[in-house]
Amino acid sequence: MRIIARKTLRDFWRVHADSEQPLRAWFHEAKNADWAQPSDVKDRYRHASILGDDRVVFDIAGNKYRLIVKINYPYRVVYIRFIGMHAEYDRIDAETV
């Protein structure tokens, strides 16, 4: 998969140091994945939430943080849409961010 906006992840882990290793691990796995449909994501990440508009919410660092991505499955592109703590996640609309 091609991941757009890795800088978003780096900027986040510079502020939240405990998220660096989990985000690096997620990035590495996602980069080497071949997700053709939402069920491919669920096969690897059982706790991921599949939302409308091809968005997926991942729990990061033991569910301390939330990562929202939008996946273009035919082109194998993952767009980072949001990374934040649960309180921040609760204040946004995950399907439109």
PDB file of N, CA, C and O in Angstrom, residues 27-96:
ATOM      1  N   PHE A  27       2.660   1.559  10.361  1.00  0.00           N
ATOM      2  CA  PHE A  27       3.087   2.053   9.050  1.00  0.00           C
ATOM      3  C   PHE A  27       3.785   0.951   8.258  1.00  0.00           C
ATOM      4  O   PHE A  27       3.491   0.738   7.076  1.00  0.00           O
ATOM      5  N   HIS A  28       4.692   0.246   8.903  1.00  0.00           N
ATOM      6  CA  HIS A  28       5.434  -0.821   8.226  1.00  0.00           C
ATOM      7  C   HIS A  28       4.484  -1.923   7.739  1.00  0.00           C
ATOM      8  O   HIS A  28       4.594  -2.391   6.604  1.00  0.00           O
ATOM      9  N   GLU A  29       3.562  -2.332   8.589  1.00  0.00           N
ATOM     10  CA  GLU A  29       2.604  -3.371   8.196  1.00  0.00           C
ATOM     11  C   GLU A  29       1.692  -2.899   7.075  1.00  0.00           C
ATOM     12  O   GLU A  29       1.440  -3.634   6.121  1.00  0.00           O
ATOM     13  N   ALA A  30       1.187  -1.675   7.188  1.00  0.00           N
ATOM     14  CA  ALA A  30       0.284  -1.151   6.165  1.00  0.00           C
ATOM     15  C   ALA A  30       1.006  -0.989   4.837  1.00  0.00           C
ATOM     16  O   ALA A  30       0.456  -1.288   3.772  1.00  0.00           O
ATOM     17  N   LYS A  31       2.238  -0.529   4.891  1.00  0.00           N
ATOM     18  CA  LYS A  31       3.024  -0.335   3.670  1.00  0.00           C
ATOM     19  C   LYS A  31       3.222  -1.656   2.924  1.00  0.00           C
ATOM     20  O   LYS A  31       3.192  -1.699   1.694  1.00  0.00           O
ATOM     21  N   ASN A  32       3.378  -2.727   3.652  1.00  0.00           N
ATOM     22  CA  ASN A  32       3.619  -4.034   3.037  1.00  0.00           C
ATOM     23  C   ASN A  32       2.340  -4.839   2.799  1.00  0.00           C
ATOM     24  O   ASN A  32       2.396  -5.950   2.282  1.00  0.00           O
ATOM     25  N   ALA A  33       1.206  -4.270   3.171  1.00  0.00           N
ATOM     26  CA  ALA A  33      -0.073  -4.965   3.002  1.00  0.00           C
ATOM     27  C   ALA A  33      -0.569  -4.833   1.557  1.00  0.00           C
ATOM     28  O   ALA A  33      -0.060  -4.022   0.773  1.00  0.00           O
ATOM     29  N   ASP A  34      -1.565  -5.639   1.247  1.00  0.00           N
ATOM     30  CA  ASP A  34      -2.243  -5.558  -0.045  1.00  0.00           C
ATOM     31  C   ASP A  34      -3.740  -5.654   0.223  1.00  0.00           C
ATOM     32  O   ASP A  34      -4.346  -6.705   0.066  1.00  0.00           O
ATOM     33  N   TRP A  35      -4.302  -4.536   0.675  1.00  0.00           N
ATOM     34  CA  TRP A  35      -5.710  -4.507   1.029  1.00  0.00           C
ATOM     35  C   TRP A  35      -6.542  -4.187  -0.210  1.00  0.00           C
ATOM     36  O   TRP A  35      -6.508  -3.076  -0.722  1.00  0.00           O
ATOM     37  N   ALA A  36      -7.298  -5.156  -0.682  1.00  0.00           N
ATOM     38  CA  ALA A  36      -8.145  -4.970  -1.849  1.00  0.00           C
ATOM     39  C   ALA A  36      -9.582  -4.641  -1.464  1.00  0.00           C
ATOM     40  O   ALA A  36     -10.360  -4.188  -2.306  1.00  0.00           O
ATOM     41  N   GLN A  37      -9.923  -4.884  -0.194  1.00  0.00           N
ATOM     42  CA  GLN A  37     -11.289  -4.646   0.288  1.00  0.00           C
ATOM     43  C   GLN A  37     -11.255  -4.564   1.810  1.00  0.00           C
ATOM     44  O   GLN A  37     -10.287  -4.979   2.441  1.00  0.00           O
ATOM     45  N   PRO A  38     -12.307  -4.037   2.414  1.00  0.00           N
ATOM     46  CA  PRO A  38     -12.322  -3.874   3.878  1.00  0.00           C
ATOM     47  C   PRO A  38     -12.085  -5.170   4.648  1.00  0.00           C
ATOM     48  O   PRO A  38     -11.439  -5.155   5.701  1.00  0.00           O
ATOM     49  N   SER A  39     -12.551  -6.286   4.137  1.00  0.00           N
ATOM     50  CA  SER A  39     -12.354  -7.550   4.859  1.00  0.00           C
ATOM     51  C   SER A  39     -10.871  -7.916   4.968  1.00  0.00           C
ATOM     52  O   SER A  39     -10.470  -8.594   5.921  1.00  0.00           O
ATOM     53  N   ASP A  40     -10.046  -7.450   4.031  1.00  0.00           N
ATOM     54  CA  ASP A  40      -8.604  -7.698   4.121  1.00  0.00           C
ATOM     55  C   ASP A  40      -8.013  -6.977   5.331  1.00  0.00           C
ATOM     56  O   ASP A  40      -7.127  -7.503   6.003  1.00  0.00           O
ATOM     57  N   VAL A  41      -8.508  -5.784   5.603  1.00  0.00           N
ATOM     58  CA  VAL A  41      -8.049  -5.031   6.770  1.00  0.00           C
ATOM     59  C   VAL A  41      -8.483  -5.764   8.041  1.00  0.00           C
ATOM     60  O   VAL A  41      -7.697  -5.953   8.971  1.00  0.00           O
ATOM     61  N   LYS A  42      -9.746  -6.191   8.079  1.00  0.00           N
ATOM     62  CA  LYS A  42     -10.278  -6.881   9.257  1.00  0.00           C
ATOM     63  C   LYS A  42      -9.578  -8.211   9.518  1.00  0.00           C
ATOM     64  O   LYS A  42      -9.459  -8.635  10.669  1.00  0.00           O
ATOM     65  N   ASP A  43      -9.096  -8.864   8.467  1.00  0.00           N
ATOM     66  CA  ASP A  43      -8.373 -10.121   8.652  1.00  0.00           C
ATOM     67  C   ASP A  43      -7.118  -9.907   9.488  1.00  0.00           C
ATOM     68  O   ASP A  43      -6.740 -10.763  10.280  1.00  0.00           O
ATOM     69  N   ARG A  44      -6.470  -8.764   9.310  1.00  0.00           N
ATOM     70  CA  ARG A  44      -5.232  -8.475  10.047  1.00  0.00           C
ATOM     71  C   ARG A  44      -5.496  -7.715  11.335  1.00  0.00           C
ATOM     72  O   ARG A  44      -4.847  -7.937  12.340  1.00  0.00           O
ATOM     73  N   TYR A  45      -6.440  -6.797  11.291  1.00  0.00           N
ATOM     74  CA  TYR A  45      -6.745  -5.945  12.449  1.00  0.00           C
ATOM     75  C   TYR A  45      -8.198  -6.180  12.858  1.00  0.00           C
ATOM     76  O   TYR A  45      -9.099  -5.449  12.444  1.00  0.00           O
ATOM     77  N   ARG A  46      -8.427  -7.158  13.678  1.00  0.00           N
ATOM     78  CA  ARG A  46      -9.782  -7.542  14.073  1.00  0.00           C
ATOM     79  C   ARG A  46     -10.530  -6.429  14.815  1.00  0.00           C
ATOM     80  O   ARG A  46     -11.743  -6.351  14.752  1.00  0.00           O
ATOM     81  N   HIS A  47      -9.797  -5.564  15.512  1.00  0.00           N
ATOM     82  CA  HIS A  47     -10.443  -4.504  16.278  1.00  0.00           C
ATOM     83  C   HIS A  47     -10.588  -3.206  15.489  1.00  0.00           C
ATOM     84  O   HIS A  47     -11.083  -2.220  16.038  1.00  0.00           O
ATOM     85  N   ALA A  48     -10.157  -3.211  14.239  1.00  0.00           N
ATOM     86  CA  ALA A  48     -10.342  -2.022  13.406  1.00  0.00           C
ATOM     87  C   ALA A  48     -11.831  -1.838  13.140  1.00  0.00           C
ATOM     88  O   ALA A  48     -12.577  -2.810  13.023  1.00  0.00           O
ATOM     89  N   SER A  49     -12.250  -0.597  13.062  1.00  0.00           N
ATOM     90  CA  SER A  49     -13.652  -0.289  12.768  1.00  0.00           C
ATOM     91  C   SER A  49     -13.754   0.178  11.319  1.00  0.00           C
ATOM     92  O   SER A  49     -13.092   1.143  10.925  1.00  0.00           O
ATOM     93  N   ILE A  50     -14.576  -0.512  10.550  1.00  0.00           N
ATOM     94  CA  ILE A  50     -14.795  -0.144   9.160  1.00  0.00           C
ATOM     95  C   ILE A  50     -15.971   0.826   9.126  1.00  0.00           C
ATOM     96  O   ILE A  50     -17.072   0.502   9.572  1.00  0.00           O
ATOM     97  N   LEU A  51     -15.730   2.017   8.598  1.00  0.00           N
ATOM     98  CA  LEU A  51     -16.761   3.043   8.508  1.00  0.00           C
ATOM     99  C   LEU A  51     -17.165   3.234   7.052  1.00  0.00           C
ATOM    100  O   LEU A  51     -16.573   2.637   6.155  1.00  0.00           O
ATOM    101  N   GLY A  52     -18.133   4.102   6.829  1.00  0.00           N
ATOM    102  CA  GLY A  52     -18.522   4.432   5.469  1.00  0.00           C
ATOM    103  C   GLY A  52     -17.439   5.223   4.761  1.00  0.00           C
ATOM    104  O   GLY A  52     -16.464   5.667   5.367  1.00  0.00           O
ATOM    105  N   ASP A  53     -17.612   5.400   3.483  1.00  0.00           N
ATOM    106  CA  ASP A  53     -16.685   6.179   2.654  1.00  0.00           C
ATOM    107  C   ASP A  53     -15.260   5.635   2.713  1.00  0.00           C
ATOM    108  O   ASP A  53     -14.288   6.387   2.700  1.00  0.00           O
ATOM    109  N   ASP A  54     -15.136   4.316   2.826  1.00  0.00           N
ATOM    110  CA  ASP A  54     -13.833   3.621   2.819  1.00  0.00           C
ATOM    111  C   ASP A  54     -12.884   4.089   3.924  1.00  0.00           C
ATOM    112  O   ASP A  54     -11.671   4.093   3.754  1.00  0.00           O
ATOM    113  N   ARG A  55     -13.435   4.448   5.056  1.00  0.00           N
ATOM    114  CA  ARG A  55     -12.615   4.865   6.197  1.00  0.00           C
ATOM    115  C   ARG A  55     -12.489   3.724   7.193  1.00  0.00           C
ATOM    116  O   ARG A  55     -13.408   2.922   7.366  1.00  0.00           O
ATOM    117  N   VAL A  56     -11.325   3.698   7.842  1.00  0.00           N
ATOM    118  CA  VAL A  56     -11.044   2.670   8.836  1.00  0.00           C
ATOM    119  C   VAL A  56     -10.446   3.351  10.057  1.00  0.00           C
ATOM    120  O   VAL A  56      -9.610   4.248   9.928  1.00  0.00           O
ATOM    121  N   VAL A  57     -10.886   2.917  11.236  1.00  0.00           N
ATOM    122  CA  VAL A  57     -10.341   3.438  12.493  1.00  0.00           C
ATOM    123  C   VAL A  57      -9.516   2.328  13.135  1.00  0.00           C
ATOM    124  O   VAL A  57     -10.007   1.220  13.350  1.00  0.00           O
ATOM    125  N   PHE A  58      -8.256   2.635  13.416  1.00  0.00           N
ATOM    126  CA  PHE A  58      -7.343   1.702  14.075  1.00  0.00           C
ATOM    127  C   PHE A  58      -7.088   2.162  15.502  1.00  0.00           C
ATOM    128  O   PHE A  58      -6.925   3.367  15.751  1.00  0.00           O
ATOM    129  N   ASP A  59      -7.025   1.217  16.421  1.00  0.00           N
ATOM    130  CA  ASP A  59      -6.618   1.503  17.791  1.00  0.00           C
ATOM    131  C   ASP A  59      -5.095   1.382  17.848  1.00  0.00           C
ATOM    132  O   ASP A  59      -4.538   0.374  17.418  1.00  0.00           O
ATOM    133  N   ILE A  60      -4.452   2.400  18.377  1.00  0.00           N
ATOM    134  CA  ILE A  60      -2.992   2.459  18.414  1.00  0.00           C
ATOM    135  C   ILE A  60      -2.531   2.525  19.865  1.00  0.00           C
ATOM    136  O   ILE A  60      -3.156   3.194  20.690  1.00  0.00           O
ATOM    137  N   ALA A  61      -1.428   1.869  20.156  1.00  0.00           N
ATOM    138  CA  ALA A  61      -0.800   1.900  21.484  1.00  0.00           C
ATOM    139  C   ALA A  61      -1.771   1.418  22.558  1.00  0.00           C
ATOM    140  O   ALA A  61      -2.041   2.109  23.532  1.00  0.00           O
ATOM    141  N   GLY A  62      -2.283   0.226  22.356  1.00  0.00           N
ATOM    142  CA  GLY A  62      -3.176  -0.349  23.354  1.00  0.00           C
ATOM    143  C   GLY A  62      -4.476   0.424  23.500  1.00  0.00           C
ATOM    144  O   GLY A  62      -5.013   0.548  24.591  1.00  0.00           O
ATOM    145  N   ASN A  63      -4.953   0.972  22.387  1.00  0.00           N
ATOM    146  CA  ASN A  63      -6.216   1.705  22.347  1.00  0.00           C
ATOM    147  C   ASN A  63      -6.120   3.086  23.004  1.00  0.00           C
ATOM    148  O   ASN A  63      -7.126   3.693  23.334  1.00  0.00           O
ATOM    149  N   LYS A  64      -4.909   3.590  23.191  1.00  0.00           N
ATOM    150  CA  LYS A  64      -4.729   4.924  23.762  1.00  0.00           C
ATOM    151  C   LYS A  64      -4.993   6.015  22.714  1.00  0.00           C
ATOM    152  O   LYS A  64      -5.461   7.096  23.042  1.00  0.00           O
ATOM    153  N   TYR A  65      -4.683   5.704  21.470  1.00  0.00           N
ATOM    154  CA  TYR A  65      -4.843   6.654  20.368  1.00  0.00           C
ATOM    155  C   TYR A  65      -5.718   6.042  19.281  1.00  0.00           C
ATOM    156  O   TYR A  65      -5.843   4.830  19.187  1.00  0.00           O
ATOM    157  N   ARG A  66      -6.285   6.919  18.455  1.00  0.00           N
ATOM    158  CA  ARG A  66      -7.098   6.485  17.327  1.00  0.00           C
ATOM    159  C   ARG A  66      -6.489   7.038  16.048  1.00  0.00           C
ATOM    160  O   ARG A  66      -6.111   8.198  15.972  1.00  0.00           O
ATOM    161  N   LEU A  67      -6.414   6.181  15.057  1.00  0.00           N
ATOM    162  CA  LEU A  67      -5.908   6.546  13.736  1.00  0.00           C
ATOM    163  C   LEU A  67      -7.026   6.311  12.735  1.00  0.00           C
ATOM    164  O   LEU A  67      -7.562   5.199  12.655  1.00  0.00           O
ATOM    165  N   ILE A  68      -7.386   7.355  11.997  1.00  0.00           N
ATOM    166  CA  ILE A  68      -8.399   7.223  10.955  1.00  0.00           C
ATOM    167  C   ILE A  68      -7.715   7.367   9.610  1.00  0.00           C
ATOM    168  O   ILE A  68      -6.944   8.309   9.387  1.00  0.00           O
ATOM    169  N   VAL A  69      -7.992   6.413   8.734  1.00  0.00           N
ATOM    170  CA  VAL A  69      -7.458   6.465   7.378  1.00  0.00           C
ATOM    171  C   VAL A  69      -8.609   6.310   6.387  1.00  0.00           C
ATOM    172  O   VAL A  69      -9.660   5.774   6.717  1.00  0.00           O
ATOM    173  N   LYS A  70      -8.373   6.795   5.196  1.00  0.00           N
ATOM    174  CA  LYS A  70      -9.291   6.556   4.085  1.00  0.00           C
ATOM    175  C   LYS A  70      -8.505   5.740   3.073  1.00  0.00           C
ATOM    176  O   LYS A  70      -7.373   6.101   2.720  1.00  0.00           O
ATOM    177  N   ILE A  71      -9.082   4.640   2.631  1.00  0.00           N
ATOM    178  CA  ILE A  71      -8.364   3.727   1.745  1.00  0.00           C
ATOM    179  C   ILE A  71      -8.995   3.720   0.362  1.00  0.00           C
ATOM    180  O   ILE A  71     -10.198   3.518   0.222  1.00  0.00           O
ATOM    181  N   ASN A  72      -8.168   3.947  -0.626  1.00  0.00           N
ATOM    182  CA  ASN A  72      -8.585   3.779  -2.013  1.00  0.00           C
ATOM    183  C   ASN A  72      -8.135   2.372  -2.403  1.00  0.00           C
ATOM    184  O   ASN A  72      -6.978   2.158  -2.768  1.00  0.00           O
ATOM    185  N   TYR A  73      -9.026   1.410  -2.265  1.00  0.00           N
ATOM    186  CA  TYR A  73      -8.673   0.006  -2.450  1.00  0.00           C
ATOM    187  C   TYR A  73      -8.194  -0.318  -3.864  1.00  0.00           C
ATOM    188  O   TYR A  73      -7.182  -1.010  -4.012  1.00  0.00           O
ATOM    189  N   PRO A  74      -8.858   0.162  -4.924  1.00  0.00           N
ATOM    190  CA  PRO A  74      -8.388  -0.198  -6.274  1.00  0.00           C
ATOM    191  C   PRO A  74      -6.961   0.272  -6.558  1.00  0.00           C
ATOM    192  O   PRO A  74      -6.197  -0.406  -7.248  1.00  0.00           O
ATOM    193  N   TYR A  75      -6.587   1.434  -6.025  1.00  0.00           N
ATOM    194  CA  TYR A  75      -5.257   1.987  -6.274  1.00  0.00           C
ATOM    195  C   TYR A  75      -4.259   1.679  -5.164  1.00  0.00           C
ATOM    196  O   TYR A  75      -3.102   2.070  -5.244  1.00  0.00           O
ATOM    197  N   ARG A  76      -4.736   0.999  -4.095  1.00  0.00           N
ATOM    198  CA  ARG A  76      -3.880   0.609  -2.965  1.00  0.00           C
ATOM    199  C   ARG A  76      -3.202   1.818  -2.326  1.00  0.00           C
ATOM    200  O   ARG A  76      -2.010   1.836  -2.071  1.00  0.00           O
ATOM    201  N   VAL A  77      -4.008   2.845  -2.039  1.00  0.00           N
ATOM    202  CA  VAL A  77      -3.512   4.066  -1.412  1.00  0.00           C
ATOM    203  C   VAL A  77      -4.247   4.270  -0.084  1.00  0.00           C
ATOM    204  O   VAL A  77      -5.467   4.152  -0.015  1.00  0.00           O
ATOM    205  N   VAL A  78      -3.473   4.582   0.957  1.00  0.00           N
ATOM    206  CA  VAL A  78      -4.016   4.854   2.287  1.00  0.00           C
ATOM    207  C   VAL A  78      -3.732   6.320   2.610  1.00  0.00           C
ATOM    208  O   VAL A  78      -2.579   6.755   2.582  1.00  0.00           O
ATOM    209  N   TYR A  79      -4.781   7.061   2.911  1.00  0.00           N
ATOM    210  CA  TYR A  79      -4.650   8.467   3.267  1.00  0.00           C
ATOM    211  C   TYR A  79      -4.845   8.616   4.775  1.00  0.00           C
ATOM    212  O   TYR A  79      -5.884   8.239   5.300  1.00  0.00           O
ATOM    213  N   ILE A  80      -3.862   9.165   5.458  1.00  0.00           N
ATOM    214  CA  ILE A  80      -3.984   9.441   6.893  1.00  0.00           C
ATOM    215  C   ILE A  80      -4.915  10.639   7.040  1.00  0.00           C
ATOM    216  O   ILE A  80      -4.639  11.716   6.521  1.00  0.00           O
ATOM    217  N   ARG A  81      -6.017  10.458   7.758  1.00  0.00           N
ATOM    218  CA  ARG A  81      -6.994  11.532   7.916  1.00  0.00           C
ATOM    219  C   ARG A  81      -6.956  12.138   9.318  1.00  0.00           C
ATOM    220  O   ARG A  81      -7.259  13.317   9.491  1.00  0.00           O
ATOM    221  N   PHE A  82      -6.595  11.328  10.340  1.00  0.00           N
ATOM    222  CA  PHE A  82      -6.613  11.824  11.719  1.00  0.00           C
ATOM    223  C   PHE A  82      -5.813  10.872  12.597  1.00  0.00           C
ATOM    224  O   PHE A  82      -5.867   9.665  12.425  1.00  0.00           O
ATOM    225  N   ILE A  83      -5.090  11.446  13.554  1.00  0.00           N
ATOM    226  CA  ILE A  83      -4.473  10.670  14.629  1.00  0.00           C
ATOM    227  C   ILE A  83      -4.632  11.511  15.888  1.00  0.00           C
ATOM    228  O   ILE A  83      -4.364  12.717  15.874  1.00  0.00           O
ATOM    229  N   GLY A  84      -5.128  10.891  16.946  1.00  0.00           N
ATOM    230  CA  GLY A  84      -5.323  11.644  18.175  1.00  0.00           C
ATOM    231  C   GLY A  84      -5.749  10.767  19.327  1.00  0.00           C
ATOM    232  O   GLY A  84      -5.935   9.559  19.184  1.00  0.00           O
ATOM    233  N   MET A  85      -5.887  11.387  20.474  1.00  0.00           N
ATOM    234  CA  MET A  85      -6.336  10.693  21.680  1.00  0.00           C
ATOM    235  C   MET A  85      -7.850  10.495  21.598  1.00  0.00           C
ATOM    236  O   MET A  85      -8.527  11.119  20.790  1.00  0.00           O
ATOM    237  N   HIS A  86      -8.375   9.633  22.450  1.00  0.00           N
ATOM    238  CA  HIS A  86      -9.806   9.336  22.429  1.00  0.00           C
ATOM    239  C   HIS A  86     -10.660  10.588  22.616  1.00  0.00           C
ATOM    240  O   HIS A  86     -11.687  10.743  21.957  1.00  0.00           O
ATOM    241  N   ALA A  87     -10.266  11.472  23.502  1.00  0.00           N
ATOM    242  CA  ALA A  87     -11.047  12.692  23.734  1.00  0.00           C
ATOM    243  C   ALA A  87     -11.133  13.530  22.460  1.00  0.00           C
ATOM    244  O   ALA A  87     -12.182  14.089  22.140  1.00  0.00           O
ATOM    245  N   GLU A  88     -10.038  13.609  21.721  1.00  0.00           N
ATOM    246  CA  GLU A  88     -10.037  14.340  20.452  1.00  0.00           C
ATOM    247  C   GLU A  88     -10.891  13.614  19.418  1.00  0.00           C
ATOM    248  O   GLU A  88     -11.641  14.244  18.668  1.00  0.00           O
ATOM    249  N   TYR A  89     -10.790  12.308  19.385  1.00  0.00           N
ATOM    250  CA  TYR A  89     -11.569  11.485  18.454  1.00  0.00           C
ATOM    251  C   TYR A  89     -13.066  11.664  18.706  1.00  0.00           C
ATOM    252  O   TYR A  89     -13.852  11.754  17.758  1.00  0.00           O
ATOM    253  N   ASP A  90     -13.450  11.753  19.955  1.00  0.00           N
ATOM    254  CA  ASP A  90     -14.862  11.905  20.305  1.00  0.00           C
ATOM    255  C   ASP A  90     -15.449  13.231  19.828  1.00  0.00           C
ATOM    256  O   ASP A  90     -16.667  13.351  19.689  1.00  0.00           O
ATOM    257  N   ARG A  91     -14.599  14.210  19.561  1.00  0.00           N
ATOM    258  CA  ARG A  91     -15.084  15.526  19.133  1.00  0.00           C
ATOM    259  C   ARG A  91     -15.180  15.685  17.621  1.00  0.00           C
ATOM    260  O   ARG A  91     -15.580  16.733  17.131  1.00  0.00           O
ATOM    261  N   ILE A  92     -14.806  14.672  16.864  1.00  0.00           N
ATOM    262  CA  ILE A  92     -14.832  14.783  15.408  1.00  0.00           C
ATOM    263  C   ILE A  92     -15.845  13.799  14.824  1.00  0.00           C
ATOM    264  O   ILE A  92     -16.314  12.891  15.499  1.00  0.00           O
ATOM    265  N   ASP A  93     -16.149  13.998  13.563  1.00  0.00           N
ATOM    266  CA  ASP A  93     -16.981  13.050  12.820  1.00  0.00           C
ATOM    267  C   ASP A  93     -16.029  12.214  11.977  1.00  0.00           C
ATOM    268  O   ASP A  93     -15.483  12.688  10.979  1.00  0.00           O
ATOM    269  N   ALA A  94     -15.817  10.988  12.377  1.00  0.00           N
ATOM    270  CA  ALA A  94     -14.830  10.115  11.743  1.00  0.00           C
ATOM    271  C   ALA A  94     -15.149   9.844  10.272  1.00  0.00           C
ATOM    272  O   ALA A  94     -14.258   9.518   9.501  1.00  0.00           O
ATOM    273  N   GLU A  95     -16.396   9.993   9.891  1.00  0.00           N
ATOM    274  CA  GLU A  95     -16.762   9.718   8.502  1.00  0.00           C
ATOM    275  C   GLU A  95     -16.582  10.904   7.575  1.00  0.00           C
ATOM    276  O   GLU A  95     -16.708  10.763   6.365  1.00  0.00           O
ATOM    277  N   THR A  96     -16.248  12.055   8.133  1.00  0.00           N
ATOM    278  CA  THR A  96     -16.050  13.228   7.272  1.00  0.00           C
ATOM    279  C   THR A  96     -14.688  13.884   7.441  1.00  0.00           C
ATOM    280  O   THR A  96     -14.330  14.757   6.663  1.00  0.00           O
TER     281      THR A  96
END
